[in-house]
Amino acid sequence: MARLRRDTHTAYSESAALRLRAAWLYYNQGLTQKDVAEKIGVSRTTVIRMLDEALKRSEVQIWINEGVADCVELAVRLEKAYGLDEAVVVPAADSAEATAKGVGLALGQFLTEAIPDDCTIGVGWGRTLTASLASFRPARRERVKVVSLLGGVVEAHHINPIEYTWRLASQLGAECYLFLAPLLVDSRETKRSLIEKCGLKTLFELAENMDIAVVSCGDIGPRSSSLSRDFIARHELEELIAAGCVCDTMCNFLDAEGHTIDHPIRHRVMSIDLDTVKKARHIVLVSGGAHRAPAIRATIRRVGCNTLITDEGAALAMLRLAEASAAA
């Protein structure tokens, strides 16, 4: 799956981020204009215009040599190490909140220009995805469906899963399909009943044919801020960790190699199965923070990834993991 094309979206194609990426690939990596166009998903004419604009703005001389190149280089290395179509790396921040905001803003800019007409997009929810709304400024789209991929919570504070899906759909002028169920239920039977008898089956059917899936992941451990941490019992969390869990992806619990942890809680989670998410034509994975590198790696191994949006800390840690795996 090639990266999502954005040559028809002038605002993003002429933005500093994509322009600097084109300049880096052309001047530092030695790619031809045609190769750059194919790699970043725009036309060769657009590349020529961006390179000319970068020279006029002195960006090649100043910006690439003074720090922006670090993020671009990390992105290129991640693409190679993990077989990604595209990586977007933002500068490291001083706190988890700032990291979520920075990565989320990059996601919002990406989605602004990457969602086409005639598209079904599935979304999770969480702190980073919510932060994307601040920079999400899309044009109105035709025949777009936005589908929530997992249940929510009764008591919502700063993160409201229903609001995220609804606002995303509203700004696109899209049809909105909400996952109106708790994130966790009491039994496998309750889950089956809600899906088959309470109108949720439509969500699962739409998810089978997603064009874009936007998911995030969190780590499991002492520093964890994953969305499941506040919704599962402490003894269940301890059992998951003891079983080798390092990752929470849409409240699906994975070990370091991306295998689903065999724990009873998996049958009580109200979410689209990761095997279904894996079928999406383009998977966007969004998460940041060095401590989440094992979780990001596990998620890539489980469902794959076309576009990864992360920060410098996670990128560096992921590259170390890739090097260690290659040396083993």
Coordinates of C-alpha atoms in Angstrom, one line a residue:
M1 CA 0.0 0.0 0.0
A2 CA 1.6 3.3 -1.1
R3 CA 1.2 6.3 1.1
L4 CA -1.9 8.4 0.7
R5 CA -1.6 10.9 -2.1
R6 CA -2.0 14.5 -1.3
D7 CA -1.1 16.2 -4.5
T8 CA -4.5 17.7 -4.9
H9 CA -4.4 19.4 -1.5
T10 CA -2.5 22.6 -2.0
A11 CA -2.5 23.7 1.6
Y12 CA -0.6 20.7 2.9
S13 CA 1.7 20.2 -0.1
E14 CA 3.0 23.8 0.3
S15 CA 3.4 23.6 4.0
A16 CA 6.8 23.8 5.6
A17 CA 6.7 20.3 6.9
L18 CA 6.3 18.6 3.5
R19 CA 8.5 21.1 1.7
L20 CA 11.4 20.5 4.1
R21 CA 10.9 16.7 3.7
A22 CA 11.1 17.1 -0.1
A23 CA 14.2 19.2 0.3
W24 CA 15.9 16.7 2.6
L25 CA 15.2 13.8 0.4
Y26 CA 16.4 15.6 -2.7
Y27 CA 19.5 17.4 -1.3
N28 CA 20.6 15.2 1.5
Q29 CA 19.5 11.7 0.3
G30 CA 20.3 12.3 -3.4
L31 CA 16.9 11.2 -4.7
T32 CA 15.7 12.4 -8.1
Q33 CA 12.7 14.7 -8.3
K34 CA 10.6 11.8 -9.6
D35 CA 11.7 9.5 -6.7
V36 CA 10.9 12.3 -4.2
A37 CA 7.4 12.7 -5.8
E38 CA 6.7 9.0 -5.4
K39 CA 8.0 8.8 -1.9
I40 CA 6.0 11.7 -0.5
G41 CA 2.9 11.1 -2.6
V42 CA 2.8 14.3 -4.7
S43 CA 3.4 15.1 -8.4
R44 CA 6.8 15.9 -9.8
T45 CA 5.6 19.4 -10.7
T46 CA 4.7 19.9 -7.0
V47 CA 8.2 18.7 -6.0
I48 CA 9.8 21.2 -8.3
R49 CA 7.7 24.0 -6.9
M50 CA 8.5 23.0 -3.3
L51 CA 12.2 22.8 -3.9
D52 CA 12.2 26.2 -5.6
E53 CA 10.2 27.7 -2.6
A54 CA 12.6 26.1 -0.1
L55 CA 15.6 27.8 -1.8
K56 CA 13.8 31.1 -1.9
R57 CA 13.0 30.9 1.8
S58 CA 16.6 29.8 2.6
E59 CA 15.2 26.8 4.4
V60 CA 17.7 24.4 2.9
Q61 CA 20.6 26.5 4.2
I62 CA 19.2 27.3 7.7
W63 CA 16.3 25.1 8.8
I64 CA 17.6 21.7 7.6
N65 CA 21.0 22.4 9.1
E66 CA 19.7 23.6 12.5
G67 CA 17.5 20.8 13.9
V68 CA 14.6 20.2 11.6
A69 CA 16.8 17.7 9.8
D70 CA 16.9 15.5 12.9
C71 CA 13.2 14.8 12.7
V72 CA 13.3 14.2 9.0
E73 CA 16.2 11.9 9.2
L74 CA 14.6 9.9 12.0
A75 CA 11.4 9.6 9.9
V76 CA 13.4 8.2 6.9
R77 CA 15.2 5.7 9.2
L78 CA 11.9 4.6 10.7
E79 CA 10.4 4.0 7.3
K80 CA 13.3 1.8 6.4
A81 CA 13.5 -0.1 9.7
Y82 CA 9.8 -0.9 10.0
G83 CA 8.7 -1.0 6.3
L84 CA 6.5 2.0 6.6
D85 CA 5.0 4.0 3.7
E86 CA 5.5 7.2 5.7
A87 CA 6.7 8.4 9.1
V88 CA 6.1 11.8 10.6
V89 CA 8.3 12.7 13.6
V90 CA 7.8 15.8 15.7
P91 CA 10.3 17.3 18.2
A92 CA 10.5 15.8 21.7
A93 CA 8.6 17.5 24.5
D94 CA 9.1 17.9 28.2
S95 CA 6.0 16.1 29.4
A96 CA 3.5 13.4 28.4
E97 CA 0.8 16.1 27.9
A98 CA 3.0 18.1 25.6
T99 CA 4.0 15.0 23.7
A100 CA 0.4 14.0 23.2
K101 CA -0.4 17.6 22.0
G102 CA 2.6 17.7 19.6
V103 CA 1.9 14.3 18.1
G104 CA -1.8 15.1 18.0
L105 CA -1.3 18.3 16.1
A106 CA 0.7 16.5 13.5
L107 CA -2.1 13.9 13.2
G108 CA -4.7 16.7 12.7
Q109 CA -2.6 18.3 9.9
F110 CA -2.2 14.9 8.3
L111 CA -5.9 14.0 8.4
T112 CA -6.8 17.5 7.1
E113 CA -5.3 16.6 3.7
A114 CA -5.3 12.9 3.6
I115 CA -9.1 12.1 3.8
P116 CA -10.6 11.9 0.3
D117 CA -14.1 11.7 -0.9
D118 CA -15.8 8.2 -0.9
C119 CA -14.0 7.1 2.3
T120 CA -14.8 5.1 5.4
I121 CA -12.5 6.1 8.2
G122 CA -12.4 4.2 11.5
V123 CA -11.1 6.0 14.6
G124 CA -10.2 5.1 18.2
W125 CA -10.0 7.7 21.0
G126 CA -7.6 8.9 23.6
R127 CA -5.6 11.9 24.6
T128 CA -3.4 12.1 21.5
L129 CA -6.3 11.7 19.0
T130 CA -8.3 14.3 20.9
A131 CA -5.4 16.8 20.5
S132 CA -5.6 16.4 16.7
L133 CA -8.9 18.3 16.7
A134 CA -7.0 21.6 17.3
S135 CA -5.3 21.3 13.9
F136 CA -8.0 19.5 11.9
R137 CA -9.3 21.9 9.3
P138 CA -10.5 19.8 6.4
A139 CA -12.6 20.8 3.4
R140 CA -16.0 19.3 3.2
R141 CA -16.0 15.8 1.8
E142 CA -18.5 13.8 -0.1
R143 CA -19.8 10.3 0.8
V144 CA -17.5 9.9 3.9
K145 CA -18.3 7.8 6.9
V146 CA -16.6 8.1 10.3
V147 CA -16.8 5.0 12.4
S148 CA -15.9 4.7 16.1
L149 CA -13.9 1.6 16.7
L150 CA -14.4 1.1 20.4
G151 CA -16.8 1.8 23.2
G152 CA -16.6 4.7 25.7
V153 CA -17.1 5.7 29.3
V154 CA -20.0 6.8 31.3
E155 CA -18.1 9.6 33.1
A156 CA -16.1 11.6 30.6
H157 CA -13.7 14.4 31.6
H158 CA -11.1 15.8 29.3
I159 CA -11.3 12.9 26.9
N160 CA -14.8 12.3 25.4
P161 CA -14.8 9.5 22.8
I162 CA -18.2 10.4 21.5
E163 CA -17.3 14.1 21.1
Y164 CA -14.1 13.2 19.2
T165 CA -15.8 11.0 16.6
W166 CA -18.7 13.4 16.3
R167 CA -16.5 16.5 15.8
L168 CA -14.3 14.7 13.3
A169 CA -17.4 13.7 11.3
S170 CA -19.0 17.1 11.6
Q171 CA -16.1 19.0 10.3
L172 CA -15.9 16.6 7.3
G173 CA -19.6 16.8 6.7
A174 CA -19.6 13.0 7.0
E175 CA -21.9 10.3 8.3
C176 CA -21.1 9.4 11.9
Y177 CA -21.4 6.0 13.5
L178 CA -20.9 6.0 17.2
F179 CA -20.0 3.0 19.3
L180 CA -22.6 3.5 22.0
A181 CA -21.5 1.0 24.5
P182 CA -19.2 0.8 27.5
L183 CA -15.5 0.1 26.9
L184 CA -15.8 -3.0 29.1
V185 CA -18.8 -5.1 29.9
D186 CA -19.3 -7.8 32.5
S187 CA -19.3 -10.9 30.3
R188 CA -18.9 -12.4 26.8
E189 CA -22.6 -12.9 26.7
T190 CA -23.4 -9.2 27.3
K191 CA -20.9 -8.3 24.6
R192 CA -22.5 -10.6 22.1
S193 CA -26.0 -9.4 23.0
L194 CA -25.0 -5.7 22.5
I195 CA -23.5 -6.4 19.1
E196 CA -26.3 -8.6 17.8
K197 CA -29.4 -7.1 19.4
C198 CA -28.6 -3.4 20.2
G199 CA -27.6 -2.0 16.8
L200 CA -23.8 -2.3 17.0
K201 CA -23.6 -4.9 14.3
T202 CA -23.5 -2.1 11.7
L203 CA -20.3 -0.8 13.1
F204 CA -18.6 -4.2 12.7
E205 CA -19.8 -4.4 9.1
L206 CA -18.5 -1.0 8.2
A207 CA -15.2 -1.8 9.9
E208 CA -14.7 -4.7 7.5
N209 CA -14.2 -2.3 4.6
M210 CA -12.3 0.7 6.1
D211 CA -10.2 2.8 3.8
I212 CA -8.3 4.5 6.7
A213 CA -8.0 3.3 10.3
V214 CA -6.6 5.7 12.9
V215 CA -5.4 4.0 16.1
S216 CA -3.2 4.8 19.0
C217 CA -1.5 2.6 21.6
G218 CA -0.3 2.9 25.1
D219 CA 2.2 1.1 27.3
I220 CA 1.3 -1.1 30.2
G221 CA 3.3 -0.6 33.4
P222 CA 4.1 1.8 36.2
R223 CA 4.2 4.9 33.9
S224 CA 1.3 3.9 31.8
S225 CA -1.2 6.5 30.8
S226 CA -3.1 4.2 28.4
L227 CA -6.9 4.6 28.2
S228 CA -7.5 1.2 29.8
R229 CA -5.6 1.9 33.0
D230 CA -8.5 3.6 34.7
F231 CA -11.1 1.1 33.5
I232 CA -9.7 -2.3 34.5
A233 CA -9.2 -3.7 38.0
R234 CA -5.7 -3.6 39.5
H235 CA -5.5 -7.4 39.8
E236 CA -6.4 -7.7 36.1
L237 CA -3.6 -5.2 35.2
E238 CA -1.2 -7.2 37.3
E239 CA -2.2 -10.4 35.6
L240 CA -1.7 -8.9 32.2
I241 CA 1.7 -7.7 33.1
A242 CA 2.6 -11.1 34.5
A243 CA 1.5 -12.6 31.2
G244 CA 4.0 -10.4 29.3
C245 CA 1.7 -7.6 28.3
V246 CA 3.5 -4.4 27.1
C247 CA 0.8 -2.8 25.0
D248 CA -2.8 -1.6 25.0
T249 CA -4.0 -1.0 21.5
M250 CA -7.7 0.0 21.5
C251 CA -8.0 -1.9 24.8
N252 CA -6.6 -5.0 23.2
F253 CA -3.6 -6.3 25.1
L254 CA -0.4 -7.4 23.3
D255 CA 3.0 -8.9 24.2
A256 CA 6.2 -7.5 22.9
E257 CA 5.9 -9.5 19.6
G258 CA 2.4 -8.3 19.0
H259 CA 0.5 -11.5 20.1
T260 CA -2.8 -11.0 21.9
I261 CA -2.6 -11.9 25.6
D262 CA -4.8 -14.8 26.5
H263 CA -6.7 -13.3 29.4
P264 CA -10.5 -13.4 30.1
I265 CA -10.7 -9.6 29.7
R266 CA -10.3 -9.8 26.0
H267 CA -13.8 -11.3 25.7
R268 CA -15.3 -8.3 27.6
V269 CA -13.8 -5.5 25.6
M270 CA -16.2 -3.6 23.4
S271 CA -14.0 -2.8 20.3
I272 CA -13.5 -3.8 16.7
D273 CA -11.2 -6.8 16.6
L274 CA -7.6 -6.0 15.6
D275 CA -7.9 -8.7 12.9
T276 CA -10.5 -6.4 11.3
V277 CA -8.5 -3.3 11.8
K278 CA -5.6 -5.0 10.1
K279 CA -7.7 -5.2 6.9
A280 CA -7.9 -1.4 6.5
R281 CA -6.4 -0.1 3.3
H282 CA -4.3 2.5 5.2
I283 CA -3.5 2.3 8.9
V284 CA -2.4 5.4 10.7
L285 CA -0.7 4.7 14.0
V286 CA -0.3 7.6 16.4
S287 CA 1.7 7.5 19.7
G288 CA 4.6 9.3 21.3
G289 CA 7.1 9.0 24.2
A290 CA 10.2 6.9 24.4
H291 CA 8.6 4.6 27.0
R292 CA 5.9 3.7 24.4
A293 CA 8.4 2.4 21.8
P294 CA 7.8 -1.3 22.7
A295 CA 4.0 -0.7 22.5
I296 CA 4.3 0.9 19.1
R297 CA 6.5 -1.9 17.8
A298 CA 4.0 -4.5 19.1
T299 CA 1.1 -2.7 17.4
I300 CA 3.0 -2.6 14.1
R301 CA 3.7 -6.3 14.4
R302 CA 0.0 -7.0 15.2
V303 CA -1.9 -4.9 12.7
G304 CA 0.8 -3.3 10.5
C305 CA 1.2 0.4 9.8
N306 CA 1.3 2.6 6.7
T307 CA 1.7 6.0 8.3
L308 CA 3.3 6.3 11.8
I309 CA 3.1 9.7 13.6
T310 CA 5.3 9.9 16.6
D311 CA 8.0 12.0 18.4
E312 CA 11.8 12.0 18.5
G313 CA 12.0 10.1 21.8
A314 CA 9.8 7.2 20.6
A315 CA 11.6 7.2 17.2
L316 CA 15.0 6.8 18.7
A317 CA 13.9 4.1 21.1
M318 CA 12.1 2.2 18.2
L319 CA 15.3 2.4 16.1
R320 CA 17.3 0.9 19.1
L321 CA 14.7 -1.9 19.3
A322 CA 15.1 -2.6 15.6
E323 CA 18.8 -2.7 15.8
A324 CA 18.7 -5.0 18.8
S325 CA 16.3 -7.3 17.0
A326 CA 18.5 -7.4 13.9
A327 CA 21.6 -8.2 16.0
A328 CA 19.9 -11.1 17.9

